[in-house]
Amino acid sequence: MSMEDYDFLFKIVLIGNAGVGKTCLVRRFTQGLFPPGQGATIGVDFMIKTVEIKGEKVKLQIWDTAGQERFRSITQSYYRSANALILTYDISCEESFRCLPEWLREIEQYANSKVITVLVGNKIDLAEKREVSQQRAEEFAETQNMYYLETSAKESDNVEKLFLDLARRLISEARQNTLANSAASPLPGEGKSIGYLNCCNFN
Amino acid sequence: MEATVSSCKVVEGGGGSSRSRSQFSMQFISNLTDLQELEEVYGRLCAEQNDAESQLEMLVNQQSSIENKMTVLQRMGPNLQLIEGDAEQLSGMISFTCNLAENVSSKVRQLDLAKNRLYQAIQRADDILDLKFCMDGVQTALKNEDYEQAAAHIHRYLSLDKSVIELSRQGKEGSIIDANLNLLQDAEQRLKVIVAEKFSVATKEGDLPQVERFFKIFPLLGLHEEGLSKFSEYLCQQVANKAEENLLLALGTDLSDRRAAVIFADTLTLLFEGIARIVETHQPIVETFYGPGRLFTLIQHLQVECDRQVDKVVDKFIQQRGYHRKFQQVQNSMMRMSATDKIEPRELDPILAEVALMNARSELYLRFIKRRISSDFEVGDSMASEEVRQEHQKSLDNLLNHCLLSRTMQEVIGYYITMEEYFMRETVNKAVTMDTCEKGQLTSSMVDDVFYIVKKCIGRALSGSSIDCLCAMINHSTTVLESDFREVLCNKLRMGFPATTFQDFQRGVTSAVNIMHSSLQQGKFDTKGIESMDEAKLSFLVSLNNVEVCSENIMTLKKTLENDCTKLFSQGFGGEQAHAKIDSCLTDLASVSNKFRDLLQEGLGELNTTAVKPQVKPWINIFLSVSHNIEEEEFNDYEANDPWVQQFIINLEQLMAEFKTGLSPVIYDNLTSLMTSLIAIELEKVVLKSTFSRLGGLQFDKELRSLVAYLTTVTTWTIRDKFARLSQMATILNLERVTEILDYWGPNSGPLTWRLTPAEVRQVLALRMDFRSEDIKRLRL
Ligand SMILES: Nc1nc2c(ncn2[C@@H]2O[C@H](COP(=O)(O)OP(=O)(O)OP(=O)(O)O)[C@@H](O)[C@H]2O)c(=O)[nH]1
Ligand SMILES: [Mg+2]
């Protein structure tokens, strides 16, 4: 399919309420900056960053979606092909936490069943304004089988870790998937049902 | 000798030169008594004398040349004096000139200073005169209602150096100037009021020449912002009047009207065109009288009115078309499984088309505004700092992205995507349920229908010119094709190709072609309600063809969309990331093509194992019942009455005829390739179970050649390779003696590459009844 210079390609989609800091997280990770006066995202933004993990080039396609309600139908169309979802809320905004079940319903409805979801509590630099305790978020994440991480796009806390850990997890999932697929020779329409990960592996 | 010595001494003594003086003094000589000593001294003195003489001679020789030089020098004497005189004169002149120059330049400096002061004085005098002139002029102009003139005076006054005025006031005529200044300021205020009043009267009366007249006066009075905002107010009023009129007309449109289905899109179009015209008409005045960079302000004001009008139109659209109600219905329908209370997708078609048109018009309008403002900023910012430029860019982006028009259309498009997705999915489902296969067609109707629908939906999104909306629809199409439609074809293939029964076999394989033709006598068959086995067979083959066509159609669709998008981008639509976004979504779409290709391979494998293999295997097994341990007589008999291979070929031909008519050439070719591999493997198995005589080996060789010759005619693949092992087995079975193998083995193999291992060669050799096992064992391979 492609002679491009990478070993793995993954799609990561950021979702969550408007203003929780999705764009800032992406910009911090891809450009190493905290944009002042970041405006609300219109539709979806698209960015690519290639990272190296244990000598392997991993190309991350990052889709930064708009949190505002009116873009929901656009962003929903990206769930299905996502390898990973970063569900973000703002630790200084109870409301953004309370909306999480609604987002989980969306994931349930539209995303691939194999998708990896990470819950991210952003803006931990605003410690004095914290409205959602870490424990509460961790407990919630556990009930939903999600990884949980707290970040600050502003202070660059855990941002790198968020994406790199995710990439590592995606690689190991992709490896398992390729193994599972090559083991059984599938009947028509079975087994290989959605070879969404093995198409990314070029080795 | 004596004389010479003495003369020499005289010279030396007279010369007084210590250098050439003899080493012996007279006194020393006089005191000498010893003859030997005297002789020695004499000898030395003689030598000294010789030296002195030769030196003297040298000096004498030089005399003439020295004299020559002296004469030359003497002749030069007067010249040198001349030069000295000249040089002195020159130096005098230089220092004079230098002084002069210094003098002159200092005078020039003074002159410059004087001139500057003079200019300043003139300027001030001018300014004061101007001031007086303005003071007088303004009064007269105002009296004559010549507001342009009055404003020009005020403009002149406003552009005067304030410090000059201040200085003038402190001068002798201070009080008079003060009085006049007051008058002037008074006049300025008066003029401002008058212009504002006149402007508002002109706008009320809709007197465009007067409106423009006073609009031009504002900037002269330093009232740029006020002028623009007042003028915009006037323009907005016009926009509003026209828009309301248009909306009323639209609402009264007869349902039979040709444009009735897109009347709201048309109304928006009129609004946008009206504003665009206003911008076009008034841009020159703004540029000329307000300077570059001011168009943004004007459009910003206009946009407020535009937003207000768009809101009204879209509101009416939502009401009249029941847009939200339909969206709600769609949402409910998506939850429900039963078809009964689902909204009919056809009902959505017109409204989706109208929304796409509405958005296309909005995008076109926004792009127009963007271009106009950008180029106006560019002119104004040619000397500006990067910061200023960025600031301007940001305010432009802000205007475009966050104006109510954009937000409203984003919302409308948000609903549109959900409804378009529903339309696509439901119509695709319908195409699947209504699937039929026309006589003589390899594929069934649903493939064409499904791709027609997908193309229609993506095409509609494309026509709306919103990149995000287009990407969303490409994503949804990918889902519909990959999950929904692929699943349908998968299920059809999963039903399998019905295994041929024993009766079929006994009948010697009824020509399936005949059956197919008979079942198609009505021209069509319904792929859903499959009753007979023949229909089931046909359905499987059609599904295989369908899968292949899907795979191809997807690639075609991707390429077409790429071209369409390139056109869209070249027209300036879409932001900086638009290209990357579309590319990524299209790559996902294209990958579905490969999934269909995989499915095709799986289906073919299935066909091969369930339909071809169970038939072919018994035919090959018949080989076991045909003895190859034969003598001359039987061999001749076989010659006359072929015991196996001819019938096998006829059977294969009949078996494949069904597939040849029912499958596309590419798939058929794939299937024959699978079949040949199968035959090769199965035949090898039975050969290894048989026994051969020398003539039996020859018989097998003949049979194999016939089979390979036949198979070569039915497939474009090379089959020699697949039959390489069998051919080599035939070669071995044809040998005269065991040792003859060595003529073909090892260094004698020539171009032949053995596919059989030494153990296998021995195994085949052992099939020959007439070969002794000791001989075979003894072979060195
Ligand atoms: N203090 C603090 N502020 C943050 C942080 N991350 C983002 N913000 C601020 O939060 C606001 C919203 O950030 P965005 O990144 O635009 O939020 P978003 O989730 O992309 O919003 P939408 O695009 O509308 O969905 C901005 O004003 C940011 O400056 C953070 O880590 N700490
Ligand atoms: Mg954002």
GROMACS .gro file of C-alpha atoms in nm, chain B residues 80-215:
model
  136
  283LEU     CA    1   6.656   7.212  -0.908
  284GLN     CA    2   6.615   7.568  -0.813
  285LEU     CA    3   6.324   7.601  -1.052
  286ILE     CA    4   6.148   7.299  -0.904
  287GLU     CA    5   6.189   7.427  -0.555
  288GLY     CA    6   6.032   7.751  -0.654
  289ASP     CA    7   5.738   7.581  -0.820
  290ALA     CA    8   5.678   7.358  -0.521
  291GLU     CA    9   5.667   7.652  -0.289
  292GLN     CA   10   5.418   7.822  -0.513
  293LEU     CA   11   5.199   7.513  -0.527
  294SER     CA   12   5.190   7.474  -0.153
  295GLY     CA   13   5.090   7.833  -0.127
  296MET     CA   14   4.807   7.783  -0.367
  297ILE     CA   15   4.685   7.472  -0.190
  298SER     CA   16   4.664   7.628   0.147
  299PHE     CA   17   4.485   7.922  -0.010
  300THR     CA   18   4.231   7.700  -0.177
  301CYS     CA   19   4.180   7.509   0.145
  302ASN     CA   20   4.106   7.823   0.332
  303LEU     CA   21   3.875   7.933   0.062
  304ALA     CA   22   3.686   7.605   0.069
  305GLU     CA   23   3.649   7.613   0.439
  306ASN     CA   24   3.522   7.959   0.410
  307VAL     CA   25   3.274   7.866   0.143
  308SER     CA   26   3.141   7.561   0.325
  309SER     CA   27   3.089   7.743   0.644
  310LYS     CA   28   2.900   8.001   0.443
  311VAL     CA   29   2.693   7.723   0.287
  312ARG     CA   30   2.617   7.593   0.629
  313GLN     CA   31   2.508   7.925   0.738
  314LEU     CA   32   2.308   7.960   0.424
  315ASP     CA   33   2.141   7.625   0.487
  316LEU     CA   34   2.050   7.724   0.834
  317ALA     CA   35   1.921   8.047   0.706
  318LYS     CA   36   1.725   7.873   0.436
  319ASN     CA   37   1.571   7.627   0.680
  320ARG     CA   38   1.474   7.904   0.908
  321LEU     CA   39   1.333   8.084   0.613
  322TYR     CA   40   1.134   7.781   0.513
  323GLN     CA   41   1.009   7.737   0.863
  324ALA     CA   42   0.921   8.097   0.868
  325ILE     CA   43   0.743   8.067   0.535
  326GLN     CA   44   0.570   7.749   0.654
  327ARG     CA   45   0.458   7.919   0.965
  328ALA     CA   46   0.355   8.220   0.774
  329ASP     CA   47   0.174   7.989   0.535
  330ASP     CA   48   0.015   7.802   0.818
  331ILE     CA   49  -0.091   8.122   0.978
  332LEU     CA   50  -0.215   8.245   0.648
  333ASP     CA   51  -0.384   7.909   0.593
  334LEU     CA   52  -0.532   7.929   0.932
  335LYS     CA   53  -0.667   8.270   0.848
  336PHE     CA   54  -0.770   8.148   0.509
  337CYS     CA   55  -0.941   7.849   0.666
  338MET     CA   56  -1.111   8.067   0.919
  339ASP     CA   57  -1.238   8.296   0.650
  340GLY     CA   58  -1.303   8.014   0.404
  341VAL     CA   59  -1.500   7.798   0.643
  342GLN     CA   60  -1.734   8.081   0.719
  343THR     CA   61  -1.798   8.158   0.357
  344ALA     CA   62  -1.825   7.794   0.261
  345LEU     CA   63  -2.070   7.728   0.540
  346LYS     CA   64  -2.269   8.030   0.440
  347ASN     CA   65  -2.275   7.900   0.082
  348GLU     CA   66  -2.355   7.549   0.205
  349ASP     CA   67  -2.045   7.437   0.025
  350TYR     CA   68  -1.977   7.165   0.278
  351GLU     CA   69  -1.702   7.000   0.078
  352GLN     CA   70  -1.514   7.329   0.077
  353ALA     CA   71  -1.581   7.384   0.444
  354ALA     CA   72  -1.467   7.036   0.526
  355ALA     CA   73  -1.157   7.083   0.314
  356HIS     CA   74  -1.076   7.392   0.523
  357ILE     CA   75  -1.134   7.205   0.844
  358HIS     CA   76  -0.922   6.920   0.711
  359ARG     CA   77  -0.646   7.168   0.635
  360TYR     CA   78  -0.679   7.311   0.983
  361LEU     CA   79  -0.676   6.967   1.141
  362SER     CA   80  -0.363   6.874   0.953
  363LEU     CA   81  -0.179   7.190   1.064
  364ASP     CA   82   0.100   7.153   1.312
  365LYS     CA   83  -0.063   7.218   1.647
  366SER     CA   84   0.259   7.364   1.787
  367VAL     CA   85   0.260   7.623   1.511
  368ILE     CA   86  -0.084   7.731   1.608
  369GLU     CA   87   0.024   7.743   1.968
  370LEU     CA   88   0.325   7.959   1.876
  371SER     CA   89   0.112   8.186   1.667
  372ARG     CA   90  -0.118   8.238   1.957
  373GLN     CA   91   0.174   8.346   2.167
  374GLY     CA   92   0.282   8.599   1.903
  375LYS     CA   93   0.184   8.961   1.870
  376GLU     CA   94  -0.142   8.881   1.698
  377GLY     CA   95  -0.227   8.624   1.961
  378SER     CA   96  -0.562   8.758   2.055
  379ILE     CA   97  -0.683   8.791   1.699
  380ILE     CA   98  -0.568   8.437   1.620
  381ASP     CA   99  -0.733   8.315   1.934
  382ALA     CA  100  -1.058   8.466   1.833
  383ASN     CA  101  -1.034   8.320   1.487
  384LEU     CA  102  -0.935   7.983   1.623
  385ASN     CA  103  -1.240   7.979   1.835
  386LEU     CA  104  -1.445   8.059   1.533
  387LEU     CA  105  -1.278   7.780   1.345
  388GLN     CA  106  -1.336   7.526   1.617
  389ASP     CA  107  -1.686   7.646   1.638
  390ALA     CA  108  -1.726   7.600   1.265
  391GLU     CA  109  -1.576   7.252   1.290
  392GLN     CA  110  -1.834   7.150   1.547
  393ARG     CA  111  -2.106   7.313   1.347
  394LEU     CA  112  -1.997   7.134   1.032
  395LYS     CA  113  -1.987   6.801   1.210
  396VAL     CA  114  -2.341   6.851   1.327
  397ILE     CA  115  -2.456   6.968   0.988
  398VAL     CA  116  -2.290   6.679   0.805
  399ALA     CA  117  -2.440   6.430   1.047
  400GLU     CA  118  -2.779   6.588   1.007
  401LYS     CA  119  -2.763   6.618   0.634
  402PHE     CA  120  -2.638   6.262   0.612
  403SER     CA  121  -2.921   6.130   0.819
  404VAL     CA  122  -3.175   6.328   0.616
  405ALA     CA  123  -3.023   6.194   0.294
  406THR     CA  124  -3.037   5.838   0.424
  407LYS     CA  125  -3.396   5.883   0.533
  408GLU     CA  126  -3.487   6.012   0.193
  409GLY     CA  127  -3.283   5.740   0.031
  410ASP     CA  128  -3.099   6.006  -0.161
  411LEU     CA  129  -2.792   5.810  -0.263
  412PRO     CA  130  -2.596   6.099  -0.420
  413GLN     CA  131  -2.641   6.305  -0.102
  414VAL     CA  132  -2.557   6.004   0.114
  415GLU     CA  133  -2.237   5.949  -0.077
  416ARG     CA  134  -2.165   6.324  -0.073
  417PHE     CA  135  -2.166   6.343   0.304
  418PHE     CA  136  -2.007   6.002   0.344
   0.00000   0.00000   0.00000
